[in-house]
CSV table of C-alpha atoms in Angstrom, one decimal:
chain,number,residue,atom,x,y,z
A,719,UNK,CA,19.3,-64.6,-146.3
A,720,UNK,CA,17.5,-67.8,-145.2
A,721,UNK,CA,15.4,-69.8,-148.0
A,722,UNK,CA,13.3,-72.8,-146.0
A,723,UNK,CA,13.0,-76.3,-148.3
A,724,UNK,CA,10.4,-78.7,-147.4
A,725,UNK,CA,10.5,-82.6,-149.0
A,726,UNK,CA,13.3,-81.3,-151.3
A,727,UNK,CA,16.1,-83.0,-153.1
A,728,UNK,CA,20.1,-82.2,-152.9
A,729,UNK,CA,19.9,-80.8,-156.1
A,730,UNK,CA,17.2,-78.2,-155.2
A,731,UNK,CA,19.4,-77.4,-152.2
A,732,UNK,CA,22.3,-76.6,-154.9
A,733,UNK,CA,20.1,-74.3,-157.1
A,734,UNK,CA,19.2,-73.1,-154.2
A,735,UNK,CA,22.6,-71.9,-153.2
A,736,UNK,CA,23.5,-70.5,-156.5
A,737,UNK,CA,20.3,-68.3,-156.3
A,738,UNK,CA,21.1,-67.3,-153.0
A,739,UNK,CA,24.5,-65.9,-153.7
A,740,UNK,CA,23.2,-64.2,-156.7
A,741,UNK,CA,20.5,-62.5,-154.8
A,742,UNK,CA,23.0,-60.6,-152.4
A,743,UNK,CA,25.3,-59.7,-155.0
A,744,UNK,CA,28.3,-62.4,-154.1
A,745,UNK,CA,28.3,-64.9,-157.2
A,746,UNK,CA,31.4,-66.0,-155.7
A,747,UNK,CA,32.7,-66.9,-152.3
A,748,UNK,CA,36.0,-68.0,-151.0
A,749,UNK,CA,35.6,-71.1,-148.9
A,750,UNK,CA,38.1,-73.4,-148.2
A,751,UNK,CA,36.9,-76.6,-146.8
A,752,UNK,CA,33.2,-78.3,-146.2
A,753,UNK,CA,32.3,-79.0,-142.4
A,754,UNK,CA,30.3,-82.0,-142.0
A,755,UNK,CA,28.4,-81.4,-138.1
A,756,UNK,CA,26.3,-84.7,-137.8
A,757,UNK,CA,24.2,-84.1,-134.6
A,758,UNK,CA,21.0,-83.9,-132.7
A,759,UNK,CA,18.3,-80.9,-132.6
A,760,UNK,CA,19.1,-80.9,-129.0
A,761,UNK,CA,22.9,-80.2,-129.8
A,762,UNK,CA,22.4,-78.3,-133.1
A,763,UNK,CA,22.3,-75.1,-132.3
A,764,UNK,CA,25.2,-75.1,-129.7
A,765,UNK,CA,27.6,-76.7,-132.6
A,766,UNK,CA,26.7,-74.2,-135.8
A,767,UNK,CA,27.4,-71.2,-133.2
A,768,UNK,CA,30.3,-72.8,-132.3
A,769,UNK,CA,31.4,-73.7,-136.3
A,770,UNK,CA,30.2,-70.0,-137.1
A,771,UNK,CA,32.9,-68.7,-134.8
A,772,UNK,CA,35.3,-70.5,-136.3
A,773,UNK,CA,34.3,-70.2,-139.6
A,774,UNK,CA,35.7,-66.8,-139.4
A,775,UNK,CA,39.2,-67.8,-139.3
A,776,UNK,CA,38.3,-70.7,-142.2
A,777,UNK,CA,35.4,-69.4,-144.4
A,778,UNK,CA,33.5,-72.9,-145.2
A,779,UNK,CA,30.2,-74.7,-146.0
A,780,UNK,CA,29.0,-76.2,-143.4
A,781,UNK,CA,26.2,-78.9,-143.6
A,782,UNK,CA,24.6,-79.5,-140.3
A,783,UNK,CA,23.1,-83.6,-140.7
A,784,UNK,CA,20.4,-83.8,-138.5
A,785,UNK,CA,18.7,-87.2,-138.4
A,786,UNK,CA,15.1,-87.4,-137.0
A,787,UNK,CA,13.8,-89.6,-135.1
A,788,UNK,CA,10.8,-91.8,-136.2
A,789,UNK,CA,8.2,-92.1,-134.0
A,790,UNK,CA,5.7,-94.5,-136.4
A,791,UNK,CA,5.9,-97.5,-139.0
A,792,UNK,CA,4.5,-95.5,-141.1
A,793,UNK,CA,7.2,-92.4,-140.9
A,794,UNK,CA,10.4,-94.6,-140.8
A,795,UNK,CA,9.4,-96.2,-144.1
A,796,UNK,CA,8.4,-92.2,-145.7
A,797,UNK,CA,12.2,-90.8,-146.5
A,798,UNK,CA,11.7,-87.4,-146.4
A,799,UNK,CA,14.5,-84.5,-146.7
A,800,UNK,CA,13.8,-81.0,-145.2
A,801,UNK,CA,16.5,-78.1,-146.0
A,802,UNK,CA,17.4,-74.7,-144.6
A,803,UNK,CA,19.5,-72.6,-146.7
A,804,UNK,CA,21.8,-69.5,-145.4
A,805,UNK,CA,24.1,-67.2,-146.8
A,806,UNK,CA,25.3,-63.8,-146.1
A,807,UNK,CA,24.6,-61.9,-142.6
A,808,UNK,CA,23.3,-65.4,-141.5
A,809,UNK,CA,25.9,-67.7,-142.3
A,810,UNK,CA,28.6,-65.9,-141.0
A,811,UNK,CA,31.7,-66.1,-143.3
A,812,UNK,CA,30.1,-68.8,-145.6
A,813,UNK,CA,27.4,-70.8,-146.5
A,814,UNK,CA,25.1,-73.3,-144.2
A,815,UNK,CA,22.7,-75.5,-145.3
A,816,UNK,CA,20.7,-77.4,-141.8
A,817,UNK,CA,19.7,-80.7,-143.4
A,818,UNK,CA,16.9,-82.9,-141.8
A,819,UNK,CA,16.1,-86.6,-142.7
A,820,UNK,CA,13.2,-88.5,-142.0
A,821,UNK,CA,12.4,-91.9,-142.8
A,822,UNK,CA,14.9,-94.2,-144.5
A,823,UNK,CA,16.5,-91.0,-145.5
A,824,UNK,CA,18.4,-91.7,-142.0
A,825,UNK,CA,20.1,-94.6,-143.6
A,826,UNK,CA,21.8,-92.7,-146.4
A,827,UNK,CA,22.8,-89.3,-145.0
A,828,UNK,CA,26.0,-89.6,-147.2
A,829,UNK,CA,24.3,-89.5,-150.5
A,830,UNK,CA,22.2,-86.6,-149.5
A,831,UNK,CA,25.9,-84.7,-148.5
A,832,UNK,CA,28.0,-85.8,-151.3
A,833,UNK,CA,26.5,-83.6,-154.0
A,834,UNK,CA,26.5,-80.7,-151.5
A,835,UNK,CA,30.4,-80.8,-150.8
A,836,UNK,CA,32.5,-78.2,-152.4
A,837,UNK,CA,34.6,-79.2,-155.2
A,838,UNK,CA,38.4,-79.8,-155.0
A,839,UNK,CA,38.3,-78.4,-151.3
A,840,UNK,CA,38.9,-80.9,-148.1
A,841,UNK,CA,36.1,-82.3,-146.2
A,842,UNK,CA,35.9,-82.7,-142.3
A,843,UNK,CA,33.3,-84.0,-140.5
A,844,UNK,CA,32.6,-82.9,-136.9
A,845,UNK,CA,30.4,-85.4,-134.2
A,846,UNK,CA,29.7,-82.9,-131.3
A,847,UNK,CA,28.3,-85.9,-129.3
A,848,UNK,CA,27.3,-89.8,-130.2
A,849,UNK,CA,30.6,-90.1,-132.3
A,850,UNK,CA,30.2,-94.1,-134.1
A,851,UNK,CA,33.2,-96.3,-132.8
A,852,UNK,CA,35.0,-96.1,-135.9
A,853,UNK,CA,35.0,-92.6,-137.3
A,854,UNK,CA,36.6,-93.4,-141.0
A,855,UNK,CA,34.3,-96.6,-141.6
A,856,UNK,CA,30.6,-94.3,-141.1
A,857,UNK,CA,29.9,-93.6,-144.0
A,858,UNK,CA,29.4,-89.9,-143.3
A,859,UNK,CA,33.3,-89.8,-141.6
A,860,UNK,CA,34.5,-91.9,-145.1
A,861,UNK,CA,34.1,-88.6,-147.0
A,862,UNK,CA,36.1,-86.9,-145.0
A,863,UNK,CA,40.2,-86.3,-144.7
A,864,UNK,CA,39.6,-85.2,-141.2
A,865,UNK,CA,37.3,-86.6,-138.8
A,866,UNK,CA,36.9,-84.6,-135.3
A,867,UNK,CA,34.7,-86.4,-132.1
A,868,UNK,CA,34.7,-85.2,-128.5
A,869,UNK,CA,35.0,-88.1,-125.9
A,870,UNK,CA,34.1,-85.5,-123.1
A,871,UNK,CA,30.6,-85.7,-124.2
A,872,UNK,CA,30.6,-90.1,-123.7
A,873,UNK,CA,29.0,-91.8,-120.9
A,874,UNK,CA,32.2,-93.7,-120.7
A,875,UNK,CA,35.2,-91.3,-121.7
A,876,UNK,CA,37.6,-94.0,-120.8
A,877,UNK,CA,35.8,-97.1,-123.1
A,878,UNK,CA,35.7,-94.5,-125.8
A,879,UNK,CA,39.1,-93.9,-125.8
A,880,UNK,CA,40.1,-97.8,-126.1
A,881,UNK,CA,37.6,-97.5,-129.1
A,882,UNK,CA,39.3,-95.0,-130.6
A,883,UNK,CA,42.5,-97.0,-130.6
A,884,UNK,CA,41.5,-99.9,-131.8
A,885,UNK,CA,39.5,-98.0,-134.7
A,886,UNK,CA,42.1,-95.6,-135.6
A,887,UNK,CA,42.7,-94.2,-138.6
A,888,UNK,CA,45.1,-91.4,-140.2
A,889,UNK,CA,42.8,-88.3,-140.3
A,890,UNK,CA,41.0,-89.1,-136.8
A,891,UNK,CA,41.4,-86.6,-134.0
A,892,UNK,CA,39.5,-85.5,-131.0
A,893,UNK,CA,39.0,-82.2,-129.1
A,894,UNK,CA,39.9,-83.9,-125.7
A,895,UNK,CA,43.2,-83.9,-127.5
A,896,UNK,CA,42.9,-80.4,-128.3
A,897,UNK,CA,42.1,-79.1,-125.1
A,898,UNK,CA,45.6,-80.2,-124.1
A,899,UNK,CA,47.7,-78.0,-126.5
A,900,UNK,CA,48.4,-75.4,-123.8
A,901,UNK,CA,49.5,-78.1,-121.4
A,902,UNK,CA,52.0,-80.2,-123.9
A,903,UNK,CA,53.2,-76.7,-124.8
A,904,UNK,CA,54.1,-75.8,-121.7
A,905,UNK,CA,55.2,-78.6,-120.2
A,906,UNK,CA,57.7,-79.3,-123.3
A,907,UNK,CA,59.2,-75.5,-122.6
A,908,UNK,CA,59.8,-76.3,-119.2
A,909,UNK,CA,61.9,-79.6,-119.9
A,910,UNK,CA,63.6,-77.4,-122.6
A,911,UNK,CA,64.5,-75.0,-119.5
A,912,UNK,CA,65.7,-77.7,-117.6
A,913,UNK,CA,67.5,-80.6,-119.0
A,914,UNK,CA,67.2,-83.1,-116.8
A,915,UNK,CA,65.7,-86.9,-116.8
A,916,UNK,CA,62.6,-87.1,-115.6
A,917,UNK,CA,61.6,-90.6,-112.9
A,918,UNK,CA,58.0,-90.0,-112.9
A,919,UNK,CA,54.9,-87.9,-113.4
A,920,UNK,CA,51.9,-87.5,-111.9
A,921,UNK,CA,48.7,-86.0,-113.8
A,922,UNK,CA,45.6,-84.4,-111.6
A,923,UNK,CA,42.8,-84.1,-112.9
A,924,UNK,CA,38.7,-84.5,-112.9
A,925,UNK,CA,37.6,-88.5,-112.7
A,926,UNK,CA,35.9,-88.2,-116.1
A,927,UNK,CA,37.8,-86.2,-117.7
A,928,UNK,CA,39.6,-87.9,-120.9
A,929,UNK,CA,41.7,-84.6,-121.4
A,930,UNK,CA,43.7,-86.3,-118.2
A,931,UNK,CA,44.1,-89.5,-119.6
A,932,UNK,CA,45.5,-88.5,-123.0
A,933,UNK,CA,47.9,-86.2,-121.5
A,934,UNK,CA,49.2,-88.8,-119.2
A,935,UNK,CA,49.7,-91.2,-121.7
A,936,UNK,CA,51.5,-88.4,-123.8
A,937,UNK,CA,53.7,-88.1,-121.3
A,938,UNK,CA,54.5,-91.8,-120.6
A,939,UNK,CA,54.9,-92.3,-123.7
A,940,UNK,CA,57.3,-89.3,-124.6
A,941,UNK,CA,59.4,-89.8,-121.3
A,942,UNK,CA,59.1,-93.8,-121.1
A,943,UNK,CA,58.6,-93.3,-117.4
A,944,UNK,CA,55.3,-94.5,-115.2
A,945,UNK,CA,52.6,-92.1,-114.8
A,946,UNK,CA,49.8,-91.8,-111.8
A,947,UNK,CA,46.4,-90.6,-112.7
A,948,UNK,CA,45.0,-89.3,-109.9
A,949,UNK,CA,41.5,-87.3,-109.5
A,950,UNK,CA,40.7,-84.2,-108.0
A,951,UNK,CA,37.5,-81.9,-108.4
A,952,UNK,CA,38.5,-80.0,-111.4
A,953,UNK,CA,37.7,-77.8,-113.2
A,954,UNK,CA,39.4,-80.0,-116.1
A,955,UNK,CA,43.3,-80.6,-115.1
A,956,UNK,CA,44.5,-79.4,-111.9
A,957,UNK,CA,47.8,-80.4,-111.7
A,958,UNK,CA,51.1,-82.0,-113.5
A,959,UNK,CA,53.7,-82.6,-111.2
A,960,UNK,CA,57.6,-83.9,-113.4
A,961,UNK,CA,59.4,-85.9,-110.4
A,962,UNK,CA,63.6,-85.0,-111.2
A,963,UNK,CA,66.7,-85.7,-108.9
A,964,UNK,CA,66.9,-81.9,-108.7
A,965,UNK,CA,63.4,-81.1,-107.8
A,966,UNK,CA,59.8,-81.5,-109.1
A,967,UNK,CA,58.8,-79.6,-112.1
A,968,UNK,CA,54.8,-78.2,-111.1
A,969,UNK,CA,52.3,-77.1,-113.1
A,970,UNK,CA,49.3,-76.2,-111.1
A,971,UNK,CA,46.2,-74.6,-112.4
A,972,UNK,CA,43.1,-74.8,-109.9
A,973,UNK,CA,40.9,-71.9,-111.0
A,974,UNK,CA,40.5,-73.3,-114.5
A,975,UNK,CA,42.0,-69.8,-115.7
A,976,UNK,CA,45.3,-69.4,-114.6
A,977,UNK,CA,48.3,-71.9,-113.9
A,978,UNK,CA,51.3,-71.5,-111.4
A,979,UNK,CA,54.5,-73.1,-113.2
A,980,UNK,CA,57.4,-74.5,-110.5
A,981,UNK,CA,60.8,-75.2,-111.2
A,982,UNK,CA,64.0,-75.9,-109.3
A,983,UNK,CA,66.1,-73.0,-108.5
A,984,UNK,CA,63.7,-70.5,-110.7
A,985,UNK,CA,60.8,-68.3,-108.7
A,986,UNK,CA,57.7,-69.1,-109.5
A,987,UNK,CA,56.0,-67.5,-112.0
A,988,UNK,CA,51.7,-67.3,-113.4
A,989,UNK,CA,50.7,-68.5,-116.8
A,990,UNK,CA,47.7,-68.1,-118.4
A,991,UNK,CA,46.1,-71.2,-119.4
A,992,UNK,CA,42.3,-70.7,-119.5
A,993,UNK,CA,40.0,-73.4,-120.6
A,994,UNK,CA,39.5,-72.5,-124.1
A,995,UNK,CA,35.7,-72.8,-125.6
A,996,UNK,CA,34.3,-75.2,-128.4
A,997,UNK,CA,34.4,-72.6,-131.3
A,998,UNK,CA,38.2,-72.1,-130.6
A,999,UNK,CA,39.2,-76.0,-129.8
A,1000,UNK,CA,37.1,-76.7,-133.8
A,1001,UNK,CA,39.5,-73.6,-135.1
A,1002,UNK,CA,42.8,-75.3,-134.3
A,1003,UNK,CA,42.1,-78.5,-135.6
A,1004,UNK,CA,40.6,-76.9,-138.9
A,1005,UNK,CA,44.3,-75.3,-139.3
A,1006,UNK,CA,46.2,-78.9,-140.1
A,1007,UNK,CA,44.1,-81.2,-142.0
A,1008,UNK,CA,47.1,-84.3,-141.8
A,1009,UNK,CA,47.4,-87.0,-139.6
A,1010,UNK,CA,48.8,-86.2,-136.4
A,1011,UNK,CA,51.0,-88.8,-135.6
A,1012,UNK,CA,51.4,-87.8,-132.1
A,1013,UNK,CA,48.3,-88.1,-131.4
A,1014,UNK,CA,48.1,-91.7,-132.5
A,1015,UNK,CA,51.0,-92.5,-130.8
A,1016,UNK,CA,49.4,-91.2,-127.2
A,1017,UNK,CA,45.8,-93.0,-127.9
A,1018,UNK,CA,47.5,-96.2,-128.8
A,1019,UNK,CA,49.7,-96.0,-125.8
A,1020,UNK,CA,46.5,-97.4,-124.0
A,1021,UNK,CA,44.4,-96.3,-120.9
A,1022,UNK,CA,44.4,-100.0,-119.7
A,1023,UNK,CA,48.5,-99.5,-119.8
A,1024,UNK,CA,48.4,-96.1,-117.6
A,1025,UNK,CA,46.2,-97.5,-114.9
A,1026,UNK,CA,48.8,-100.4,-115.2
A,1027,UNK,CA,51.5,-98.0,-114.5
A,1028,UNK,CA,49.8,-97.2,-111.2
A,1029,UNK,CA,51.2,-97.7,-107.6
A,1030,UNK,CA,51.1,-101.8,-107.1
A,1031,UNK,CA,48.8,-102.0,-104.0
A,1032,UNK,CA,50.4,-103.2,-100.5
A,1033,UNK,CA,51.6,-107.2,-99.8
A,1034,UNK,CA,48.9,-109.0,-99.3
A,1035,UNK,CA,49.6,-110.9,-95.8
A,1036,UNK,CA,50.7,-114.3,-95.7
A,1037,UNK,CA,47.7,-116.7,-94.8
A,1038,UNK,CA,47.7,-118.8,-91.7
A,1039,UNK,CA,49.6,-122.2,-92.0
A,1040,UNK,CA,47.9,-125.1,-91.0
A,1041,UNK,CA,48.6,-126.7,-87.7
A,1042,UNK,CA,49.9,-130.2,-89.2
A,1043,UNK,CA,52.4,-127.9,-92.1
A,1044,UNK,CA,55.8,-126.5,-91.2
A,1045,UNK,CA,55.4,-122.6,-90.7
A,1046,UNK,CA,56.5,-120.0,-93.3
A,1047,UNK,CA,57.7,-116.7,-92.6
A,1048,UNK,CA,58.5,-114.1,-95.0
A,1049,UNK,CA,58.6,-110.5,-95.1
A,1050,UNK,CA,60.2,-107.8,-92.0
A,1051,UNK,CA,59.1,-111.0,-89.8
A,1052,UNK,CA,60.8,-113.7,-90.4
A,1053,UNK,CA,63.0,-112.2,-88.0
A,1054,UNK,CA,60.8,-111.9,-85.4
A,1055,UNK,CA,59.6,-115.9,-85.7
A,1056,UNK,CA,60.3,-117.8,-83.3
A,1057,UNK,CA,63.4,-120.6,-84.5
A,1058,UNK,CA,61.9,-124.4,-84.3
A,1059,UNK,CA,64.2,-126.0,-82.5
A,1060,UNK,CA,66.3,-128.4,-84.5
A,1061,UNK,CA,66.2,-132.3,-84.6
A,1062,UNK,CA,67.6,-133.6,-81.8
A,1063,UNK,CA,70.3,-136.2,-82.8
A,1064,UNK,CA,70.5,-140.0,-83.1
A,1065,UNK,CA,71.8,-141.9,-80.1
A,1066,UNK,CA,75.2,-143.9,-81.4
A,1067,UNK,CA,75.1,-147.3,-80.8
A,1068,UNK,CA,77.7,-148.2,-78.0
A,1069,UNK,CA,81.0,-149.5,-79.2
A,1070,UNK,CA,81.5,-153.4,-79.4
């Protein structure tokens, strides 16, 4: 059932609800958390198909903030709320309300949503795209206890990341850091398999990719060893390559789909590690609602720290001495200079 609200209010919306669920015989629905998506008309769509899916697995309400742009003076001083209400068949598993603001409405999305969250049951809110810098000081991520954004979708995955450090907050995730499960699973297995200390890892990966960066710093920070980020033409990661005294440790995936995992004095054998889709990235991080502390010790590891970690370029060459200065030789040839020859000595004065 869909019910269409024009210039309405959030208690409208509510009544509007109730009615609803009355009207196809479910006065009751078990729901366990709200879903905040705060988005674009030109992403909408893509994210409640996506929340729908996963909704299945964790009935909820989800409230799709949708803030319209103003195109006159005269429209961004008119506040104006627009609602689209649907339960049953259309709302999958729950309840969705698409909520558009107009006007100075913008402004104050959170006190449109507050009176539409579900009582005594935990809030996340979900950026698709154009997450804020600091998730838990919007005032739409303050109501929530978990706060999901997707650096894939920045211009800059890499600035966003530093952002995200420096604006962490117990509760804040990101599905970059999700798409990586797989991979950390994996790669902790093998290291079970074969206990050995690892010298040094290299990650492969697409250039703007942040899944890459996240995993390497995962890794230098679990292992304490340095860790090359090197690019490749994807899809996603490519390639994760454990350097050991005994051998390297290789997990290769270059079709996106399936991996090839390498270890010393095993055969090699396929794994399946295909790149998982949006609705089932938003379904595992619906399942914990704590802080993940490993993630927050990766993201604060720092990207500035990994590129730090990287190969020191080549010796610069020594510049040319100047005629008038004695020469300086250093490096593989200062044993191929030439010797000055040495200070001839001072006549002695003849004996008395």
């Amino acid at each position: 059932m869909k019910i269409d609200l024009t210039e309405t209010t959030s208690s409208k919306i509510n009544a509007a609800l109730v009615q609803a669920r009355r009207d196809i015989g479910t006065p009751a629905i078990g729901m366990v958390l709200t879903l905040v998506i705060v988005t674009d008309e030109e992403n909408a769509y893509d994210a409640l198909k996506s929340a729908n899916d996963a909704a299945h697995e964790h009935p909820s309400r989800i409230l799709v903030v949708i803030k319209r742009v103003s195109r006159s003076p005269r429209s961004r001083r008119d506040a104006r709320l627009d609602a689209e209400v649907r339960v049953g068949a259309d709302a999958g598993s729950g309840e969705t309300v698409v909520l558009r603001l107009h006007g100075e409405l913008v402004d104050h999305a959170q006190s449109v949503v507050l009176p539409l969250l579900l009582p005594d049951a935990p809030v996340v809110v979900w950026w698709p795209d154009g997450a804020p810098p600091d998730l838990a000081g919007d005032p739409l991520g303050a109501l929530g206890q978990r706060r999901i954004s997707d650096t894939y979708a920045s211009e800059n995955p890499q600035d966003a990341l530093t952002q995200r450090a420096a604006a962490y907050a117990p509760g804040d995730t990101d599905l970059s850091w999700t798409r990586i499960t797989p991979w950390r699973s994996m790669l902790a297995a093998a290291l079970d398999q074969q206990p050995v200390k690892v010298a040094s890892v290299a990650v492969e990966g697409e250039a703007e990719n942040p899944s890459c960066e996240l995993l390497a710093m995962w890794l230098a920070d679990r292992l304490q060893v340095p860790v090359r980020r090197t690019s490749s033409g994807g899809p996603g990661l490519t390639s994760v390559r454990l350097e050991t005294k005994d051998g390297d440790i290789v997990l290769d995936r270059a079709d996106g789909a399936l991996a090839t995992l390498c270890m010393p004095g095993q055969p090699d054998r396929a794994v399946a590690l295909k790149r998982r889709d949006t609705a089932e990235l938003l379904a595992e991080e619906l399942r914990r609602l704590d802080p993940d502390n490993i993630f927050e010790a990766a993201l604060k590891f720092g990207v500035s720290k990994l590129a730090a970690e990287a190969p020191a370029p080549a010796p610069a060459k020594a510049k040319a001495a100047p005629a008038d200065s004695p020469e300086t030789v250093t490096g593989p040839k200062a044993d191929s200079a030439p010797a000055k020859p040495a200070a001839k000595p001072a006549k002695k004065a003849p004996a008395k």
